[in-house]
Short mmCIF file of C-alpha atoms and ligand atoms in Angstrom, two decimals:
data_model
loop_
_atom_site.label_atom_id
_atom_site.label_comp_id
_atom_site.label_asym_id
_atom_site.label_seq_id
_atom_site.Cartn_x
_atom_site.Cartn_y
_atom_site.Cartn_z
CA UNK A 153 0.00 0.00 0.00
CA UNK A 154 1.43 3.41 -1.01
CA UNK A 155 1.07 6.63 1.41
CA UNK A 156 0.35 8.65 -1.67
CA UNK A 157 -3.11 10.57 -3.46
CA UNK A 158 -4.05 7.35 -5.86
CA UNK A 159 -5.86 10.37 -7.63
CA UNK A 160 -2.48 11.84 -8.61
CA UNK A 161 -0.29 8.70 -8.87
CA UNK A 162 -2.71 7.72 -11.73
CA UNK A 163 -2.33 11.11 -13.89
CA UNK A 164 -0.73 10.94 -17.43
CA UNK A 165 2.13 13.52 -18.63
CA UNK A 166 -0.34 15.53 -20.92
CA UNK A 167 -2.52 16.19 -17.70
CA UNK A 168 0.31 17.34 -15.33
CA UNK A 169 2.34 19.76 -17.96
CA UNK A 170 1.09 22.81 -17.29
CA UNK A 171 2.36 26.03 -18.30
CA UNK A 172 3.93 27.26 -15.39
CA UNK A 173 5.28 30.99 -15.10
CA UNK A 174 8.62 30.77 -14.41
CA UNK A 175 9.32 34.56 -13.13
CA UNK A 176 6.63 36.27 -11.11
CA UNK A 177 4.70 38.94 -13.41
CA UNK A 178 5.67 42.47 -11.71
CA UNK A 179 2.06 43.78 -11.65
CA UNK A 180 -1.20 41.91 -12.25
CA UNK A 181 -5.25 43.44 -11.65
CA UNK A 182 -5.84 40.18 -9.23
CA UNK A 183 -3.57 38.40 -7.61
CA UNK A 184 -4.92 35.01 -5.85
CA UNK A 185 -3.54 32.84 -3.50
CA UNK A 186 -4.54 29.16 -3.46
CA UNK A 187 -4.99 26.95 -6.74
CA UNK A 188 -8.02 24.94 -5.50
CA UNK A 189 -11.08 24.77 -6.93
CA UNK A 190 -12.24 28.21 -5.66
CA UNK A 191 -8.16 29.77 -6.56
CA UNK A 192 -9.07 28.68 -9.98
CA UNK A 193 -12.40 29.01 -10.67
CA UNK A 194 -12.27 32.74 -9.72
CA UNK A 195 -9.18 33.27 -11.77
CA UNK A 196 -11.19 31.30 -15.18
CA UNK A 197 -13.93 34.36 -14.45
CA UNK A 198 -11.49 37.29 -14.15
CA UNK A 199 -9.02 35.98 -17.08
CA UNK A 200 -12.13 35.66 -19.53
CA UNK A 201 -13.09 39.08 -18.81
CA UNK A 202 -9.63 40.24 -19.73
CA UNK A 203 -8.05 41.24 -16.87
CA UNK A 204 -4.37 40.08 -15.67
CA UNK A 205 -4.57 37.20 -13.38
CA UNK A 206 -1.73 35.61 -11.15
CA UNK A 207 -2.78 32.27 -9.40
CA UNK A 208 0.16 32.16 -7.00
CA UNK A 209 0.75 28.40 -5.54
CA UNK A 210 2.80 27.52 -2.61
CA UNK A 211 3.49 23.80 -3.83
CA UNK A 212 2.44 22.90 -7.22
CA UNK A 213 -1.00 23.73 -8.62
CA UNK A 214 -3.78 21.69 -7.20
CA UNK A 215 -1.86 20.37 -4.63
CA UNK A 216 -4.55 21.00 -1.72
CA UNK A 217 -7.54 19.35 -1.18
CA UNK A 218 -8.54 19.83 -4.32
CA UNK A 219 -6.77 17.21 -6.24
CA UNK A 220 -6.94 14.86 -3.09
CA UNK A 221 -10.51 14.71 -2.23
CA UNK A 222 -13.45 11.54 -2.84
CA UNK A 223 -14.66 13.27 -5.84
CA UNK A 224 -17.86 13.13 -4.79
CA UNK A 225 -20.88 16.08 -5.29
CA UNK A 226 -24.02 16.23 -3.40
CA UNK A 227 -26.64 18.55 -3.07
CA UNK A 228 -26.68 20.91 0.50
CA UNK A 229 -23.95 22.55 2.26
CA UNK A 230 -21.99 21.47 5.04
CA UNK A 231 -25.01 22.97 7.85
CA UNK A 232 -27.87 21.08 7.83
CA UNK A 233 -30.95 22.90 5.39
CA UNK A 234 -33.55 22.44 8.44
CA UNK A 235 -30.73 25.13 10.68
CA UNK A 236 -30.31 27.43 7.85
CA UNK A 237 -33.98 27.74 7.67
CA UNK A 238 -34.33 28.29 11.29
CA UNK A 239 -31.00 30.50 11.60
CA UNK A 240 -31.16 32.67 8.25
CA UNK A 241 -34.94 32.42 7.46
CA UNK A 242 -36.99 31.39 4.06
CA UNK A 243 -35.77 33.81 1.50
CA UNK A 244 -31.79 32.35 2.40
CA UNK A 245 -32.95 28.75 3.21
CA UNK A 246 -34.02 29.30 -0.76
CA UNK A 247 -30.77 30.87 -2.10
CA UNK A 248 -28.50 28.81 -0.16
CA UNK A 249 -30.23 25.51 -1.27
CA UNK A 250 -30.55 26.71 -4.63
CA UNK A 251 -26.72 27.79 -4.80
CA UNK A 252 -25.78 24.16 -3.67
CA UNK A 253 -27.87 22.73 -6.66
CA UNK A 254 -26.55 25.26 -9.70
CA UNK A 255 -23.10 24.75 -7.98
CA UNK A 256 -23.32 21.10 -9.29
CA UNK A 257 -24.49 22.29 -13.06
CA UNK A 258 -21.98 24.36 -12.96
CA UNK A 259 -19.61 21.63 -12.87
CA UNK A 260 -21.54 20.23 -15.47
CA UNK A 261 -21.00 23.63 -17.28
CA UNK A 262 -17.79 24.12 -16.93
CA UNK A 263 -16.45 20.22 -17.82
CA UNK A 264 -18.17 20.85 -21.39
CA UNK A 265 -17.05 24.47 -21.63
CA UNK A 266 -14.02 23.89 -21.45
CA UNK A 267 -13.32 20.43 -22.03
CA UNK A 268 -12.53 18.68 -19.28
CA UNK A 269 -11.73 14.91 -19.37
CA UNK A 270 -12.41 13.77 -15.37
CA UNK A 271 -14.71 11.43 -15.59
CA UNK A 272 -17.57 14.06 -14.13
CA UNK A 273 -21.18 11.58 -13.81
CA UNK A 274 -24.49 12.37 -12.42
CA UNK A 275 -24.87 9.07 -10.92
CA UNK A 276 -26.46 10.68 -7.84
CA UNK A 277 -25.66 10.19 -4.29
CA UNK A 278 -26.98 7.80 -1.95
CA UNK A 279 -26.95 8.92 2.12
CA UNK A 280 -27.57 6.04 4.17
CA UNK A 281 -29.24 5.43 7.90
CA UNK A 282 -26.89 4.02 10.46
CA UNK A 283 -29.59 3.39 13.03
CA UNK A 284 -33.67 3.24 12.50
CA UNK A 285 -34.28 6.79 14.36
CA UNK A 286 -32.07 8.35 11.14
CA UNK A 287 -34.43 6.74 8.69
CA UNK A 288 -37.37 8.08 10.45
CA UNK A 289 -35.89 11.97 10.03
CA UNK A 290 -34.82 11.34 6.28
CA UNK A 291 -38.12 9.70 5.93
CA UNK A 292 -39.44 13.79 7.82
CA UNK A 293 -36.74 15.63 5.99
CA UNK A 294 -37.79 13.98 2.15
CA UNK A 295 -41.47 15.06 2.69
CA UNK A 296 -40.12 18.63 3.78
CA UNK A 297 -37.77 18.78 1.01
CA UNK A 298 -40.50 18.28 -1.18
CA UNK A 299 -42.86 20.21 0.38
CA UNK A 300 -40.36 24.08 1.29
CA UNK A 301 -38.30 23.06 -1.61
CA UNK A 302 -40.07 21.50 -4.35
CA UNK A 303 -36.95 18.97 -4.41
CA UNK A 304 -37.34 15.18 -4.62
CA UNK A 305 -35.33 12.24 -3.16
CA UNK A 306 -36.25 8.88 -2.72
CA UNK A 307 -36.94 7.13 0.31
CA UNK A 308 -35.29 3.65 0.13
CA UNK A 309 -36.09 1.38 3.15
CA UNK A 310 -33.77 -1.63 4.39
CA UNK A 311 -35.96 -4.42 2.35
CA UNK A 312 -34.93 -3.04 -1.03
CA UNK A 313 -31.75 -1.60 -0.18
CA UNK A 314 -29.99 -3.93 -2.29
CA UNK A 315 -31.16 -2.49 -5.25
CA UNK A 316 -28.82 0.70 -4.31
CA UNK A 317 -26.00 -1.18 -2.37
CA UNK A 318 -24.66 -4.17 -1.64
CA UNK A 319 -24.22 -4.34 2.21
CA UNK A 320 -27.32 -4.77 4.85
CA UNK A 321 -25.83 -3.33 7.55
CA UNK A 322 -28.06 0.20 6.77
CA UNK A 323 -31.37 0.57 7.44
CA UNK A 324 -32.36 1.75 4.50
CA UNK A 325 -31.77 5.77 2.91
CA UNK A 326 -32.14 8.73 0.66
CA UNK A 327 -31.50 8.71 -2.79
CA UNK A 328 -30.95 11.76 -5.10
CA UNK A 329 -30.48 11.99 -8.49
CA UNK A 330 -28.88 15.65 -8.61
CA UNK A 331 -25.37 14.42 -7.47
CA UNK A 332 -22.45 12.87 -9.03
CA UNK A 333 -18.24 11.53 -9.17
CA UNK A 334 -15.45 13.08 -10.86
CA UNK A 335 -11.66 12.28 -10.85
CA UNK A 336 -10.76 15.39 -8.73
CA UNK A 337 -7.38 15.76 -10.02
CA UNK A 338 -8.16 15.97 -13.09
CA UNK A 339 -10.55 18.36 -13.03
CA UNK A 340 -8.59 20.40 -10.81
CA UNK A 341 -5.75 20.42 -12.92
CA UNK A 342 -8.04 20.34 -16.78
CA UNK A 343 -9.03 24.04 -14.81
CA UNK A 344 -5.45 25.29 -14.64
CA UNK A 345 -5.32 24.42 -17.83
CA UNK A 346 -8.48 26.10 -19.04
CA UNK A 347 -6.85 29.42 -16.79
CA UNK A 348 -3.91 29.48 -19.02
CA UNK A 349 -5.48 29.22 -22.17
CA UNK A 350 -7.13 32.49 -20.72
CA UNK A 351 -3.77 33.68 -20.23
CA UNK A 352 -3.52 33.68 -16.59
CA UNK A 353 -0.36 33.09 -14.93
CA UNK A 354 0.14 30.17 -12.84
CA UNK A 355 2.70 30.58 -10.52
CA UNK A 356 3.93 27.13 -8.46
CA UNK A 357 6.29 26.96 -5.76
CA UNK A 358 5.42 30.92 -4.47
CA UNK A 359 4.13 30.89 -1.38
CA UNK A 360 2.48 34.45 -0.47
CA UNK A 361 3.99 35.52 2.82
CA UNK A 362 2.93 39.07 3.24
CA UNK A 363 0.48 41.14 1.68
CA UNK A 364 1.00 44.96 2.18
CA UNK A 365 -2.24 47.35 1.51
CA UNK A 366 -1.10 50.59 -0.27
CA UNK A 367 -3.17 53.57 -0.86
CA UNK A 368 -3.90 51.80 -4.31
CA UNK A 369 -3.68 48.14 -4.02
CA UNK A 370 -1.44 45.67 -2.49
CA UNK A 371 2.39 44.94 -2.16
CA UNK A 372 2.27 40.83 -2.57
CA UNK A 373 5.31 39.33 -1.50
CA UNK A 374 6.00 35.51 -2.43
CA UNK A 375 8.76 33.79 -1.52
CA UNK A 376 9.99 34.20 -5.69
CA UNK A 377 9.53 37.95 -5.01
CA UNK A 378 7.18 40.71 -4.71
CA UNK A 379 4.30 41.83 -7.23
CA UNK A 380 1.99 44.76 -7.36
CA UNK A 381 -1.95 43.90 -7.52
CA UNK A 382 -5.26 46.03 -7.62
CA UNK A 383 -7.08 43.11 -6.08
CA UNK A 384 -6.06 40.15 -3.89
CA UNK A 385 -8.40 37.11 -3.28
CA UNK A 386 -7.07 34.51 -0.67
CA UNK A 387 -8.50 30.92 -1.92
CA UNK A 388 -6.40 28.70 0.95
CA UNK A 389 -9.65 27.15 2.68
CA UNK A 390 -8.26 24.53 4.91
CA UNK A 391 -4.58 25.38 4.43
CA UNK A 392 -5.16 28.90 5.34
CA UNK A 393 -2.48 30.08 7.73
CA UNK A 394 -1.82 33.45 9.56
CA UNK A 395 -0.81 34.74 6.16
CA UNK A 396 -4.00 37.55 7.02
CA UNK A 397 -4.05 37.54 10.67
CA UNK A 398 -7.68 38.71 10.77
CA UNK A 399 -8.58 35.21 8.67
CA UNK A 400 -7.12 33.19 10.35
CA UNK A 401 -9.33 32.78 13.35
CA UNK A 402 -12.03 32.08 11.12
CA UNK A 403 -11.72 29.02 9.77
CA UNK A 404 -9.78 25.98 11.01
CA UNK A 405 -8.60 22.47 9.20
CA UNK A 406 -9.34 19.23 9.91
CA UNK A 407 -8.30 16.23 8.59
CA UNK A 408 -10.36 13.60 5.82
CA UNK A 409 -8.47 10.63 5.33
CA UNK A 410 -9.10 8.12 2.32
CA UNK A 411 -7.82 4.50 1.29
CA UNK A 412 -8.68 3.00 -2.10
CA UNK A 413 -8.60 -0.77 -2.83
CA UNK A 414 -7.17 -2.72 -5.87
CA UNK A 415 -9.16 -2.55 -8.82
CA UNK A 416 -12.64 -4.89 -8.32
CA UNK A 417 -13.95 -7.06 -11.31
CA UNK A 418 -17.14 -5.65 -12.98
CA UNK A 419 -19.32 -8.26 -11.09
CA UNK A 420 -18.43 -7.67 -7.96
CA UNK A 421 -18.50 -3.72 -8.71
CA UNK A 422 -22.39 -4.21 -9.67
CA UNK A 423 -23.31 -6.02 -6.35
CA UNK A 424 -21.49 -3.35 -4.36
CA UNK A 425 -22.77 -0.19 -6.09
CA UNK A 426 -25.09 -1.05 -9.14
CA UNK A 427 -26.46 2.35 -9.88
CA UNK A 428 -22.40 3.91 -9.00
CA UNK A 429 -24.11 6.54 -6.37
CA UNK A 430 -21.63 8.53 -3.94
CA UNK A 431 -22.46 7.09 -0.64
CA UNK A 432 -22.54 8.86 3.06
CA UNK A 433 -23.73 7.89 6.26
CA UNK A 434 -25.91 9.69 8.13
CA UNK A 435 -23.41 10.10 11.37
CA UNK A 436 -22.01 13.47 12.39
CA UNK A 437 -18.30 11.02 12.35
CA UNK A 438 -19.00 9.91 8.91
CA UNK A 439 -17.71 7.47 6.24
CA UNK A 440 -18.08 8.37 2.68
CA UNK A 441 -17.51 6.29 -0.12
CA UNK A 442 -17.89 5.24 -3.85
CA UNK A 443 -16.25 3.17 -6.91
CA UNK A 444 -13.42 4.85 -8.72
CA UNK A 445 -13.91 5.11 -12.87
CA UNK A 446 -11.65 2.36 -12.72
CA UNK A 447 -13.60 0.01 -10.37
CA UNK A 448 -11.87 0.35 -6.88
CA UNK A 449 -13.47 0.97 -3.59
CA UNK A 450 -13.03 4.42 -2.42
CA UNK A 451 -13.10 4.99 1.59
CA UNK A 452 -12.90 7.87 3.15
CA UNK A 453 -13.37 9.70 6.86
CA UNK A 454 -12.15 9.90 9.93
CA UNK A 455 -12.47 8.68 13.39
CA UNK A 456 -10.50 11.33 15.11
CA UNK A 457 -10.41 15.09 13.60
CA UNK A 458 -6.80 15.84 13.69
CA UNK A 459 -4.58 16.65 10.42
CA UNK A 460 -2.02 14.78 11.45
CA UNK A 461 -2.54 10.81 12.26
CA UNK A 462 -0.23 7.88 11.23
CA UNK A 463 -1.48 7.32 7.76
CA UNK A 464 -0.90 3.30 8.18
CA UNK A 465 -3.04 3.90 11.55
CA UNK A 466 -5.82 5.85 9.67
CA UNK A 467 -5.79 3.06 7.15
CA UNK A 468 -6.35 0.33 9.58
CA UNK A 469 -9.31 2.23 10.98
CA UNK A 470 -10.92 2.69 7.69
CA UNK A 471 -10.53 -1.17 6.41
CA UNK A 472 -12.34 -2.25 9.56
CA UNK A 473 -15.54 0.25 8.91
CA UNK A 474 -14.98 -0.89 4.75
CA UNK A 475 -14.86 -4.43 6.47
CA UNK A 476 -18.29 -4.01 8.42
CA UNK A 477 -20.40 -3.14 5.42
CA UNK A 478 -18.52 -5.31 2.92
CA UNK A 479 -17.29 -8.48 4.57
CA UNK A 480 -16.67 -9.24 1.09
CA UNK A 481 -13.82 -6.65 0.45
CA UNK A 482 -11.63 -8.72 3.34
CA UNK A 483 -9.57 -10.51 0.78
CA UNK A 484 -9.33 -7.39 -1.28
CA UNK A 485 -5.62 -5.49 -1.06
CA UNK A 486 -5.59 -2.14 -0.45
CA UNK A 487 -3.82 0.08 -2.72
CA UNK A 488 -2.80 3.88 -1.36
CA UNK A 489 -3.95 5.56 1.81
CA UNK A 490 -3.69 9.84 2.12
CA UNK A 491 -5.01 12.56 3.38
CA UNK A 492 -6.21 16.10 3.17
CA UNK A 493 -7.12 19.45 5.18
CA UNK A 494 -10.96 20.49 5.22
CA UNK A 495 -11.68 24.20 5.72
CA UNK A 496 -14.36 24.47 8.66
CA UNK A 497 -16.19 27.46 9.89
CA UNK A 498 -17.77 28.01 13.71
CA UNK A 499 -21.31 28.19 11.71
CA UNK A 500 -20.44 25.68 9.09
CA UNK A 501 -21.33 27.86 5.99
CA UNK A 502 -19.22 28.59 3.42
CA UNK A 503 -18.27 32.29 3.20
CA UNK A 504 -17.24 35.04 0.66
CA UNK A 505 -15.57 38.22 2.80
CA UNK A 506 -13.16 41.13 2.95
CA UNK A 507 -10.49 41.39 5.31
CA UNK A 508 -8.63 45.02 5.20
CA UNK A 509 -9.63 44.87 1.40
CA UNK A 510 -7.99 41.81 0.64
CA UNK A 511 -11.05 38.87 -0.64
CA UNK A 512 -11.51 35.19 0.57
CA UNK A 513 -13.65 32.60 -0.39
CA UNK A 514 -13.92 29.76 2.04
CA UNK A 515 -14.99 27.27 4.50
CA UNK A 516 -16.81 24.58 1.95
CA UNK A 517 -16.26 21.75 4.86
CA UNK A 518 -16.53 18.28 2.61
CA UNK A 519 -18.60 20.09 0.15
CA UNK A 520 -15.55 21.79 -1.82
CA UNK A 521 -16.21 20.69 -4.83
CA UNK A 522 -19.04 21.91 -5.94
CA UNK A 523 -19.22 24.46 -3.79
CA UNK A 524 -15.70 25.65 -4.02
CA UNK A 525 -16.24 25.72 -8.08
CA UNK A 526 -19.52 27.92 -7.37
CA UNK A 527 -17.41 30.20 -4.88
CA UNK A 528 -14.63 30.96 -6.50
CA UNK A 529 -17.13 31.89 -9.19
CA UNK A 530 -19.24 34.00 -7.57
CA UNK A 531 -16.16 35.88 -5.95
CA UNK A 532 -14.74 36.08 -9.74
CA UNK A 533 -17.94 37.47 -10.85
CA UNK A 534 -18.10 40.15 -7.80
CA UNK A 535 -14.33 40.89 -8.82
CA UNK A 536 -15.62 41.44 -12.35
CA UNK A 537 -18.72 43.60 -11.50
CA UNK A 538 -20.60 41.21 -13.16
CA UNK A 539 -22.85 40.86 -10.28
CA UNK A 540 -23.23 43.30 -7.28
CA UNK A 541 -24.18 40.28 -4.44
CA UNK A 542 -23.68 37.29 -3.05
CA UNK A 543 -25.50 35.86 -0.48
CA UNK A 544 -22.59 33.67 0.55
CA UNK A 545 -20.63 37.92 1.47
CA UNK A 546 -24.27 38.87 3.21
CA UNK A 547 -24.05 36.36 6.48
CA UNK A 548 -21.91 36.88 9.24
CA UNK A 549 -18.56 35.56 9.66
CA UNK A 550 -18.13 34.79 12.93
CA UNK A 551 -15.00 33.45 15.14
CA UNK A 552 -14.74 31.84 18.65
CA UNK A 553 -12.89 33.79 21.77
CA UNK A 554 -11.62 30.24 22.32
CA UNK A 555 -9.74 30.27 18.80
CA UNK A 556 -6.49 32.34 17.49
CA UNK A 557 -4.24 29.85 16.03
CA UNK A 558 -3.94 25.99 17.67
CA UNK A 559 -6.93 24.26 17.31
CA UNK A 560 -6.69 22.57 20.83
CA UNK A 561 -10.48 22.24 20.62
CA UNK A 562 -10.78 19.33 17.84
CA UNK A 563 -9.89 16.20 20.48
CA UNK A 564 -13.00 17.42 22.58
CA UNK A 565 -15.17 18.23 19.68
CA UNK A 566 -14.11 14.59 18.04
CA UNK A 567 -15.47 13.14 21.58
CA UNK A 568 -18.29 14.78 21.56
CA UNK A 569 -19.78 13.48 18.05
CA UNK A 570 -18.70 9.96 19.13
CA UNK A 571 -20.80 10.90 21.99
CA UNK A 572 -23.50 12.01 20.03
CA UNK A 573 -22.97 9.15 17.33
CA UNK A 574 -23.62 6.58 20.30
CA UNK A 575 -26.44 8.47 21.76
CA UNK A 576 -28.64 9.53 19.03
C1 FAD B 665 -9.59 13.77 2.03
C2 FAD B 665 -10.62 14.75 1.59
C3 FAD B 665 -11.81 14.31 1.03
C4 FAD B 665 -12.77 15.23 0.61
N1 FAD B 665 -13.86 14.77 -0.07
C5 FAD B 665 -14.71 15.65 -0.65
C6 FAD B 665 -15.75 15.20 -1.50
O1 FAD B 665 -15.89 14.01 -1.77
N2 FAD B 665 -16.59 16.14 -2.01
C7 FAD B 665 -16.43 17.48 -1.77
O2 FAD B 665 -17.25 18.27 -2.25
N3 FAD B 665 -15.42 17.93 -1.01
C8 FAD B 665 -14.55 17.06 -0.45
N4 FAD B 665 -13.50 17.52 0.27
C9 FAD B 665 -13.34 18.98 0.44
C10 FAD B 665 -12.79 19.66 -0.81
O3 FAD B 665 -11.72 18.93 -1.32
C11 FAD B 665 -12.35 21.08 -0.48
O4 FAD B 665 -13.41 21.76 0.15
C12 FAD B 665 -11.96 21.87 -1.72
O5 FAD B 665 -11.04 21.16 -2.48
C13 FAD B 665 -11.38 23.22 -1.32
O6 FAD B 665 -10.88 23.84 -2.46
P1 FAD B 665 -10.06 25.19 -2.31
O7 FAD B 665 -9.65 25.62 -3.65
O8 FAD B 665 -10.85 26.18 -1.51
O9 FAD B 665 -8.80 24.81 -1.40
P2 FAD B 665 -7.61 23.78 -1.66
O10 FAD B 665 -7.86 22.91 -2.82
O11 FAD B 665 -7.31 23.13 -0.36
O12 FAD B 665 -6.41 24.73 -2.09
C14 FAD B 665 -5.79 25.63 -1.21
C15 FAD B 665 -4.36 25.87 -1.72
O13 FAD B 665 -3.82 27.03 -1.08
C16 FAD B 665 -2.41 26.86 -1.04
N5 FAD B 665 -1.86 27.81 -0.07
C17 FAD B 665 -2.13 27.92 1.25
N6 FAD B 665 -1.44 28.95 1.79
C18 FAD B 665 -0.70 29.50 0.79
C19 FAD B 665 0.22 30.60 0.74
N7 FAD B 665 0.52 31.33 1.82
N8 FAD B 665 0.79 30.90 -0.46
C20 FAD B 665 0.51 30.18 -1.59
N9 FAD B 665 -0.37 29.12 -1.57
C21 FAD B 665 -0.97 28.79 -0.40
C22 FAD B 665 -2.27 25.41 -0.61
O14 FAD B 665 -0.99 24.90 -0.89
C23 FAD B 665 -3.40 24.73 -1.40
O15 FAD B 665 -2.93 24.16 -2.62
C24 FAD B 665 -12.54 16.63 0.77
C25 FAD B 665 -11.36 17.07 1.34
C26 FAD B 665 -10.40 16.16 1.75
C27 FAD B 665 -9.13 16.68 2.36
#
């Protein structure tokens, strides 16, 4: 088993050569930090328009969670719709949910604008009941889904749950068709190249380590040297450090850790999964997990919150949960194990903001992908003028007294959900 993103291992040479800036431009309209999802998608907004983009990297580009995620799109955001509702009211219940369901046709629209090969399918996701009392709220939340939101899902209960998976350890679930998989890396990196061909600037290996506000724009300076922008954007979700003081304190990383087995035959790949949904269980500690395009189980989660656990450790915790719902998968190898930062908020929404007039777009939680992608193109757009609002800038951003820069709080938090996970 390799300690290594099987996402990237697997990528051929005309995905990975990008080109890469080799001298830092001197001035640019928009400088942004991060080449995520959200890094790029805002830059693919602001280079169509015109304007002179640099997408500065501190590794090489996609090298966050982007490229190293399950791959997997759902509707929602990471706060439950039902707390939204009650926290933010109708009119943003509506927007939000909305948002979270163009964000995935935007993936659509973006893969076919610009020609992405990632192996992007609306297979739909699957979330499934650990105990009874969960499939009695999905069973509450589908008819309320229909009813507030005109959106339906299917109610699945244990005695045809084979028909969606092969394991009958669930009690049954919710299916929904909106969802679907993609090979994250390579739609990560088929954006960098779509940002190029706009004639941004992708800059790898520059990590930002101050940014200077001057009476017109900002003084950026990378560790390749220092460059003049109008406009900054900071796209570093969970890997955002105390490069803006003021940000960090709102958002904090935790760790997602994912193993991938040797490729299954096709028969055995039909009894697990046989309509290839994205699959999540409905515990706040969560496993998520699907086939790969080329027929592996994917297994991902965590049991602990941290960013840094023994990778070999993480793996053995995973096979055992893999091993409860498929006894089958006991003989099958496992082939690389990894892992990745999340970007979490105190109110678990996602959030576009200014901090002393530099932008961020952040705090997608396991959602990145399609909400990064909508994000980072909403914050492109705002950058643009193209539109004048975002609900996502309107909410309050808030941060805990508790919380400057160690996040001492994630062992207690972590025992608390197992507590929860056991109670309810
Ligand atoms: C293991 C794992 C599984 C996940 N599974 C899913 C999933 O199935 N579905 C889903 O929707 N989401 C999932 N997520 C979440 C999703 O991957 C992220 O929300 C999303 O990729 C965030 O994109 P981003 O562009 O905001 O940030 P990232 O992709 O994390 O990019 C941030 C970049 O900023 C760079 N950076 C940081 N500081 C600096 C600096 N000072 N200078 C220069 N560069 C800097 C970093 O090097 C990094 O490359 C998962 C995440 C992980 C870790």
């Amino acid at each position: 088993m390799k300690t290594a993103n099987f996402w990237t291992d697997q990528l051929p040479g005309s995905i990975t050569a990008l080109p890469i800036d080799e001298t830092l431009p001197e001035s640019v309209d928009v400088a942004i930090v991060g080449s995520g999802y959200t890094g790029l998608n805002a830059a693919r907004v602001v280079a169509k328009s015109g304007a002179n983009v640099a997408v500065l990297e501190r590794y090489t580009i996609g090298w966050g969670a982007s490229s190293r995620n399950g791959g997997i799109a759902t509707p929602g955001i990471k706060q439950s719709l039902k707390t939204i509702w009650r926290k933010y009211g109708d009119e943003y219940a509506h927007e939000f949910w909305q948002a979270s369901l163009d964000a995935i046709d935007l993936i659509d629209q973006i893969v076919c604008e610009e020609h992405i090969a990632c192996d992007w399918k609306r297979t739909g996701s699957f979330a499934l009941a650990t105990k009874a009392s969960h499939l009695d709220y999905y069973h509450e939340f589908q008819k309320w889904l229909k009813e507030e939101f005109s959106h339906e899902v299917t109610l699945v209960t244990r005695d045809t749950i084979q028909t969606e998976i092969g394991s009958d350890i669930y009690f049954g679930g919710l299916a929904d068709d909106y969802g679907g998989g993609i090979n994250p890396a390579k739609y990560v990196l088929g954006l960098a190249h779509a940002v190029a061909r706009y004639k941004a600037h992708l800059c790898e290996h520059t990590e930002v380590q101050r940014i200077e506000r001057l009476s017109t724009g900002f003084r950026v300076q990378t560790s390749k040297g220092t460059l003049r922008a109008t406009e900054v954007l900071v796209a570093t979700n969970g890997y955002t450090d105390r490069l803006v003081p003021r940000l960090k304190p709102r958002i904090f990383p935790v760790g997602s850790y994912i193993i991938v087995t040797e490729p299954l035959s096709k028969e055995r790949q039909q009894m697990l999964s046989p309509k290839g949904r994205m699959f999540y269980t409905s515990k706040h500690l969560l496993n998520y997990f699907r086939l790969t395009p080329d027929g592996r189980m994917l297994w991902g989660g965590r049991n602990n919150l941290n960013t840094n656990l023994d990778l070999y450790d993480s793996a053995r915790q995973l096979q055992k949960t893999m091993h409860h719902a498929f006894p089958n998968l006991a003989n099958v190898p496992l082939s690389h194990t990894w892992t990745g930062k999340l970007g979490i908020t105190f109110d678990l929404m996602p959030h576009i903001g200014q901090v002393n007039g530099v932008y961020y777009a952040l705090g997608f939680g396991g959602h990145g992908l399609s909400i990064g992608t909508y994000l980072g193109t909403e914050v492109g757009r705002l950058l643009t003028g193209e539109i004048s609002r975002s609900p996502f800038a309107e909410i309050p951003h808030q941060t805990k007294f508790f919380y400057r820069n160690r996040t001492w709080f994630l062992p207690l938090a972590a025992w608390y959900y197992r507590f929860l996970d056991w109670k309810s």
